[in-house]
Amino acid sequence: MVIVLKPKAEEREVEKIKRKMEDLGCETHESQGENYRLLGLVGDTSRIDPDLIEANRNVEKLIIVQEPFKKAHRLFRPEDTIVQIGDRTIGGRKLAVIAGPCSVESEEQIVGIAEEVKDAGGTFLRGGAFKPRTSPYSFQGLREEGLELLKLARAKTGLPIVTELMSPDLVEKFVEDVDVIQIGARNMQNFDLLKEVGKTDKPILLKRGMSATIEELLMAAEYIMSEGNEKIVLCERGVRTFEKYTRNTLDLSAIPAIKKLSHLPVIVDPSHAAGLWWMVEPLAKAAIAVGADGLMIEVHNDPDNAKCDGKQSIKPERFKSLMSTLKKIAPIVNREL
Ligand code: PEP
Ligand code: MN
């Protein structure tokens, strides 16, 4: 960080700023430019609140040289993080494919889909039990019963289960029952929830908020990591733009950007990005081509009658053919499926 001081900054005030920065653990280096006086800060600036510096009447502006996240930063850990989930991994050479319905609807539905996902080569089963619906009158999920059905599908197929947690009250139950805890787009900045899952050692799938910047997504990961849990998988699931044709706009550029900024694995959810089943395949292929570590795809046996997100769900047959196409793309980008 470089603090640019006002030309007429009072000496007494400058000394106060310097002392404050040193108390926070940073060295200060002063230099006098032609018009401005500069105060360079060296060391761990993560405890410095930029707003407090900028609010100071003697400060002209603040130049931030480094990103505000630390544990999630690639500088902190240059090699890629590989998250281990039982005998599977996310990150590294092998691609992860998390597939299943938007929500768990019945035993027959979730077990049937889980078997098809497994046969096609999917590596994880998804299914919402607690659903974050825009309307309180829409299907809210089978809740605890949904978790039980997911466990049953896991027992029958061996697929680890990924499901969304919405409330800090259920953290313990999720730690016990599921393999990967999903934090949804709507809760990406629910800081209490992030801190609670940060205290566990469960792998966390953190989805990008629908209007969150890449930096905000990485700061959300930092919240979890700051509590001790470093097993995080990020997920790009589209952001809100002026475009209405698709549900969201898939930000494919986020993948190389995140790979440059962070060591954490990142996957893509083309289903929630496009909101249209027929766009899932082209976007999934593009995601792998730009370097995503995997995919999250909504698969439903009867999309016309799905309780949630049928419009963006592909049928098991299509999932199978998508998987065989992805198997051909993977080696081109030095991955395997
Ligand atoms: C989901 O994956 O079930 C979901 C609700 O997605 P998002 O949080 O990305 O909207
Ligand atoms: Mn959905």
mmCIF file of N, CA, C and O and ligand atoms in Angstrom, residues 102 126 131-132 164 182 184-186 207 237 269 272 296 298, ligand 1:
data_model
loop_
_atom_site.group_PDB
_atom_site.id
_atom_site.type_symbol
_atom_site.label_atom_id
_atom_site.label_comp_id
_atom_site.label_asym_id
_atom_site.label_seq_id
_atom_site.Cartn_x
_atom_site.Cartn_y
_atom_site.Cartn_z
ATOM 1 N N CYS A 102 -31.696 -30.352 -9.197
ATOM 2 C CA CYS A 102 -31.670 -29.115 -8.416
ATOM 3 C C CYS A 102 -32.074 -29.472 -6.986
ATOM 4 O O CYS A 102 -31.360 -29.154 -6.044
ATOM 5 N N ARG A 126 -25.052 -34.168 -6.638
ATOM 6 C CA ARG A 126 -25.614 -32.967 -6.025
ATOM 7 C C ARG A 126 -27.116 -33.167 -5.847
ATOM 8 O O ARG A 126 -27.737 -33.998 -6.510
ATOM 9 N N LYS A 131 -33.656 -25.502 0.044
ATOM 10 C CA LYS A 131 -33.555 -24.711 -1.177
ATOM 11 C C LYS A 131 -33.716 -23.214 -0.946
ATOM 12 O O LYS A 131 -34.685 -22.778 -0.342
ATOM 13 N N PRO A 132 -32.786 -22.410 -1.478
ATOM 14 C CA PRO A 132 -32.905 -20.950 -1.356
ATOM 15 C C PRO A 132 -33.782 -20.406 -2.483
ATOM 16 O O PRO A 132 -33.278 -19.967 -3.502
ATOM 17 N N GLU A 164 -26.535 -27.908 -0.339
ATOM 18 C CA GLU A 164 -26.422 -26.529 0.168
ATOM 19 C C GLU A 164 -26.877 -26.368 1.616
ATOM 20 O O GLU A 164 -27.938 -26.842 2.016
ATOM 21 N N GLN A 182 -22.188 -27.034 0.397
ATOM 22 C CA GLN A 182 -22.295 -25.967 -0.607
ATOM 23 C C GLN A 182 -22.806 -24.687 0.043
ATOM 24 O O GLN A 182 -23.769 -24.710 0.798
ATOM 25 N N GLY A 184 -24.355 -21.319 -1.226
ATOM 26 C CA GLY A 184 -24.941 -20.853 -2.476
ATOM 27 C C GLY A 184 -24.647 -19.388 -2.765
ATOM 28 O O GLY A 184 -24.185 -18.636 -1.900
ATOM 29 N N ALA A 185 -24.964 -19.014 -4.004
ATOM 30 C CA ALA A 185 -24.714 -17.650 -4.471
ATOM 31 C C ALA A 185 -25.344 -16.611 -3.530
ATOM 32 O O ALA A 185 -24.738 -15.585 -3.218
ATOM 33 N N ARG A 186 -26.553 -16.915 -3.071
ATOM 34 C CA ARG A 186 -27.269 -15.933 -2.226
ATOM 35 C C ARG A 186 -26.643 -15.775 -0.845
ATOM 36 O O ARG A 186 -26.937 -14.829 -0.134
ATOM 37 N N LYS A 207 -20.040 -20.831 -3.951
ATOM 38 C CA LYS A 207 -20.500 -20.306 -5.236
ATOM 39 C C LYS A 207 -20.405 -18.787 -5.260
ATOM 40 O O LYS A 207 -20.627 -18.118 -4.250
ATOM 41 N N ARG A 237 -20.844 -19.399 -11.384
ATOM 42 C CA ARG A 237 -22.185 -19.850 -11.770
ATOM 43 C C ARG A 237 -22.972 -18.756 -12.498
ATOM 44 O O ARG A 237 -24.189 -18.781 -12.553
ATOM 45 N N ASP A 269 -20.547 -23.924 -13.063
ATOM 46 C CA ASP A 269 -21.921 -24.427 -13.082
ATOM 47 C C ASP A 269 -22.634 -23.784 -14.276
ATOM 48 O O ASP A 269 -23.144 -22.667 -14.177
ATOM 49 N N HIS A 272 -26.933 -23.129 -13.794
ATOM 50 C CA HIS A 272 -27.473 -21.900 -13.208
ATOM 51 C C HIS A 272 -27.019 -20.663 -13.980
ATOM 52 O O HIS A 272 -27.663 -19.625 -13.924
ATOM 53 N N MET A 296 -20.389 -28.371 -12.274
ATOM 54 C CA MET A 296 -21.574 -28.762 -11.521
ATOM 55 C C MET A 296 -22.737 -28.672 -12.491
ATOM 56 O O MET A 296 -22.974 -27.612 -13.082
ATOM 57 N N GLU A 298 -26.874 -29.694 -13.482
ATOM 58 C CA GLU A 298 -28.179 -30.198 -13.037
ATOM 59 C C GLU A 298 -28.706 -31.244 -14.019
ATOM 60 O O GLU A 298 -28.839 -30.983 -15.218
HETATM 61 C C1 PEP B 1 -27.886 -24.588 -6.528
HETATM 62 O O1 PEP B 1 -26.781 -24.973 -6.932
HETATM 63 O O2 PEP B 1 -28.763 -25.350 -6.145
HETATM 64 C C2 PEP B 1 -28.175 -23.147 -6.477
HETATM 65 C C3 PEP B 1 -29.241 -22.679 -5.851
HETATM 66 O O3 PEP B 1 -27.276 -22.402 -7.140
HETATM 67 P P1 PEP B 1 -26.844 -20.861 -6.912
HETATM 68 O O4 PEP B 1 -26.585 -20.695 -5.453
HETATM 69 O O5 PEP B 1 -25.617 -20.740 -7.761
HETATM 70 O O6 PEP B 1 -27.985 -20.032 -7.429
#
